[in-house]
């Protein structure tokens, strides 16, 4: 019987996905997370951070005392916040559907936050979405993913002056098999 994916159970939560998005682009203190996520109560935020640290999705890379409290600096941990193919195969149908819908809801929330002040020229200059059908084998797909990873690598951590952070989301949905 398929079982729920351990990493999916940790990362497929709307608040945790938002935390991962923030820390995925740069190191962040817990104070910076609270500022970036004002709609999340502090205790709830800390509970989700603790779950991500425990799962090694986030790592504590620094601590300092601030007015008697310990402020932690967080970075991505050793465990990728990515549900791989093996884990996707292990999920039962309900967990798979819920994980995908959580991903889509988070993507919609990301758009809502980006456009909260209106969809002005700056957002339109960086906004794009589309859909294309590819005809691939499993090997082709592996090569596409590897080359895409190589192409994107220089843009994942370089916060140079004049750059803007954008979210790139990918979804691969196979068409149903047609009878031959």
Short mmCIF file of C-alpha atoms in Angstrom, two decimals:
data_model
loop_
_atom_site.label_atom_id
_atom_site.label_comp_id
_atom_site.label_asym_id
_atom_site.label_seq_id
_atom_site.Cartn_x
_atom_site.Cartn_y
_atom_site.Cartn_z
CA UNK A 1 0.00 0.00 0.00
CA UNK A 2 1.40 3.46 -0.88
CA UNK A 3 2.43 5.59 2.06
CA UNK A 4 2.65 9.34 2.52
CA UNK A 5 5.98 10.85 1.56
CA UNK A 6 7.94 12.06 4.60
CA UNK A 7 9.29 15.18 2.88
CA UNK A 8 5.92 15.95 1.32
CA UNK A 9 4.30 15.75 4.74
CA UNK A 10 6.76 18.40 5.95
CA UNK A 11 6.91 20.83 3.04
CA UNK A 12 3.41 20.64 1.60
CA UNK A 13 1.89 23.14 3.97
CA UNK A 14 1.11 26.69 2.78
CA UNK A 15 3.04 28.43 5.59
CA UNK A 16 6.03 26.10 5.27
CA UNK A 17 6.12 26.61 1.51
CA UNK A 18 6.25 30.38 2.05
CA UNK A 19 9.07 30.02 4.59
CA UNK A 20 11.04 27.82 2.18
CA UNK A 21 10.54 30.37 -0.62
CA UNK A 22 12.01 33.12 1.54
CA UNK A 23 14.95 31.14 2.89
CA UNK A 24 15.52 29.54 -0.52
CA UNK A 25 16.69 32.84 -1.97
CA UNK A 26 18.82 34.05 0.96
CA UNK A 27 19.59 33.46 4.61
CA UNK A 28 16.93 34.94 6.86
CA UNK A 29 16.56 35.61 10.55
CA UNK A 30 13.43 34.68 12.42
CA UNK A 31 12.72 38.41 12.73
CA UNK A 32 12.94 38.79 8.95
CA UNK A 33 10.54 35.87 8.54
CA UNK A 34 8.06 37.49 10.94
CA UNK A 35 8.28 40.73 8.93
CA UNK A 36 7.86 38.88 5.61
CA UNK A 37 4.91 36.84 6.91
CA UNK A 38 2.85 39.32 8.96
CA UNK A 39 -0.33 37.28 8.55
CA UNK A 40 1.20 34.26 10.35
CA UNK A 41 1.05 34.38 14.16
CA UNK A 42 4.50 34.29 15.77
CA UNK A 43 3.92 31.01 17.63
CA UNK A 44 2.62 29.36 14.44
CA UNK A 45 5.61 30.64 12.48
CA UNK A 46 8.08 29.30 15.04
CA UNK A 47 6.30 25.92 15.12
CA UNK A 48 6.60 25.61 11.32
CA UNK A 49 10.25 26.73 11.36
CA UNK A 50 10.97 24.08 14.03
CA UNK A 51 9.36 21.37 11.87
CA UNK A 52 11.46 22.43 8.87
CA UNK A 53 14.65 22.49 10.96
CA UNK A 54 13.85 19.06 12.44
CA UNK A 55 13.40 17.66 8.92
CA UNK A 56 16.71 19.29 7.84
CA UNK A 57 14.91 21.34 5.18
CA UNK A 58 16.18 24.41 7.05
CA UNK A 59 19.38 24.72 9.05
CA UNK A 60 20.27 27.14 11.83
CA UNK A 61 23.47 28.80 10.62
CA UNK A 62 23.74 31.46 13.30
CA UNK A 63 22.35 32.59 16.63
CA UNK A 64 22.64 35.86 18.51
CA UNK A 65 21.08 37.37 21.61
CA UNK A 66 18.62 40.19 21.01
CA UNK A 67 17.05 41.72 24.15
CA UNK A 68 17.26 38.46 26.07
CA UNK A 69 15.92 36.26 23.27
CA UNK A 70 17.88 34.15 20.81
CA UNK A 71 17.45 35.16 17.19
CA UNK A 72 18.31 32.42 14.73
CA UNK A 73 19.57 32.84 11.19
CA UNK A 74 18.27 30.18 8.84
CA UNK A 75 19.44 28.78 5.52
CA UNK A 76 18.41 25.81 3.44
CA UNK A 77 19.38 22.56 5.11
CA UNK A 78 20.77 19.34 3.71
CA UNK A 79 17.39 17.88 2.80
CA UNK A 80 16.00 19.29 -0.42
CA UNK A 81 12.56 20.86 -0.07
CA UNK A 82 11.63 18.96 -3.17
CA UNK A 83 9.43 15.92 -3.46
CA UNK A 84 11.31 13.62 -5.82
CA UNK A 85 9.89 11.01 -8.19
CA UNK A 86 10.43 8.14 -5.77
CA UNK A 87 8.42 9.92 -3.08
CA UNK A 88 5.72 10.88 -5.58
CA UNK A 89 5.37 7.20 -6.50
CA UNK A 90 5.03 6.25 -2.82
CA UNK A 91 2.19 8.70 -2.15
CA UNK A 92 -1.33 7.41 -2.18
CA UNK A 93 -3.75 9.12 -4.58
CA UNK A 94 -5.30 11.37 -1.93
CA UNK A 95 -1.91 12.63 -0.67
CA UNK A 96 -0.75 13.23 -4.24
CA UNK A 97 -3.86 15.26 -5.07
CA UNK A 98 -3.62 17.24 -1.83
CA UNK A 99 0.08 17.98 -2.38
CA UNK A 100 -0.55 19.19 -5.93
CA UNK A 101 -3.48 21.38 -4.86
CA UNK A 102 -1.37 22.83 -2.01
CA UNK A 103 1.33 23.65 -4.56
CA UNK A 104 -1.21 25.36 -6.84
CA UNK A 105 -2.78 27.28 -3.95
CA UNK A 106 0.65 28.50 -2.87
CA UNK A 107 1.37 29.63 -6.42
CA UNK A 108 -1.93 31.55 -6.44
CA UNK A 109 -1.08 33.14 -3.08
CA UNK A 110 2.32 34.15 -4.46
CA UNK A 111 0.57 35.94 -7.33
CA UNK A 112 -1.85 37.59 -4.91
CA UNK A 113 1.00 38.90 -2.77
CA UNK A 114 2.94 40.13 -5.82
CA UNK A 115 -0.11 41.94 -7.17
CA UNK A 116 -1.48 43.20 -3.84
CA UNK A 117 -0.75 46.80 -4.83
CA UNK A 118 -2.16 46.33 -8.32
CA UNK A 119 -0.85 44.79 -11.48
CA UNK A 120 1.37 47.64 -12.62
CA UNK A 121 4.03 47.77 -15.32
CA UNK A 122 6.77 46.35 -13.06
CA UNK A 123 4.77 43.20 -12.36
CA UNK A 124 3.73 42.87 -15.99
CA UNK A 125 7.37 43.23 -17.09
CA UNK A 126 8.33 40.15 -15.05
CA UNK A 127 5.10 38.13 -15.24
CA UNK A 128 4.70 35.28 -17.65
CA UNK A 129 2.85 32.04 -17.89
CA UNK A 130 2.21 29.56 -20.63
CA UNK A 131 1.78 25.96 -21.49
CA UNK A 132 3.44 23.76 -24.07
CA UNK A 133 3.21 20.08 -24.84
CA UNK A 134 6.46 18.16 -25.20
CA UNK A 135 6.92 14.71 -26.71
CA UNK A 136 9.58 13.05 -24.57
CA UNK A 137 10.93 9.81 -23.23
CA UNK A 138 11.99 9.42 -19.60
CA UNK A 139 15.59 9.95 -20.74
CA UNK A 140 14.64 13.13 -22.63
CA UNK A 141 12.89 14.47 -19.55
CA UNK A 142 15.97 13.77 -17.41
CA UNK A 143 18.16 15.67 -19.87
CA UNK A 144 15.74 18.62 -20.00
CA UNK A 145 15.66 18.81 -16.20
CA UNK A 146 19.46 18.59 -15.92
CA UNK A 147 20.02 21.28 -18.56
CA UNK A 148 17.36 23.51 -17.04
CA UNK A 149 19.09 23.14 -13.66
CA UNK A 150 22.41 24.17 -15.25
CA UNK A 151 20.78 27.14 -16.98
CA UNK A 152 19.11 28.40 -13.79
CA UNK A 153 22.00 27.76 -11.36
CA UNK A 154 23.64 31.22 -11.73
CA UNK A 155 20.32 32.95 -10.97
CA UNK A 156 19.41 31.05 -7.80
CA UNK A 157 21.58 32.91 -5.30
CA UNK A 158 23.00 36.00 -6.99
CA UNK A 159 21.19 39.01 -5.51
CA UNK A 160 23.10 41.60 -7.50
CA UNK A 161 22.09 45.23 -7.70
CA UNK A 162 19.34 45.76 -10.24
CA UNK A 163 17.99 42.22 -10.05
CA UNK A 164 14.49 41.32 -8.97
CA UNK A 165 13.43 38.07 -7.34
CA UNK A 166 10.91 36.12 -9.40
CA UNK A 167 9.27 32.75 -8.79
CA UNK A 168 9.63 30.14 -11.50
CA UNK A 169 7.20 27.25 -11.02
CA UNK A 170 7.24 24.13 -13.14
CA UNK A 171 4.63 21.45 -13.48
CA UNK A 172 4.90 18.31 -15.55
CA UNK A 173 1.55 16.69 -16.28
CA UNK A 174 1.61 13.63 -18.53
CA UNK A 175 -1.27 13.26 -20.95
CA UNK A 176 -3.33 10.10 -20.43
CA UNK A 177 -2.02 7.15 -22.43
CA UNK A 178 -3.94 6.70 -25.66
CA UNK A 179 -4.77 3.17 -26.74
CA UNK A 180 -2.43 2.02 -29.50
#
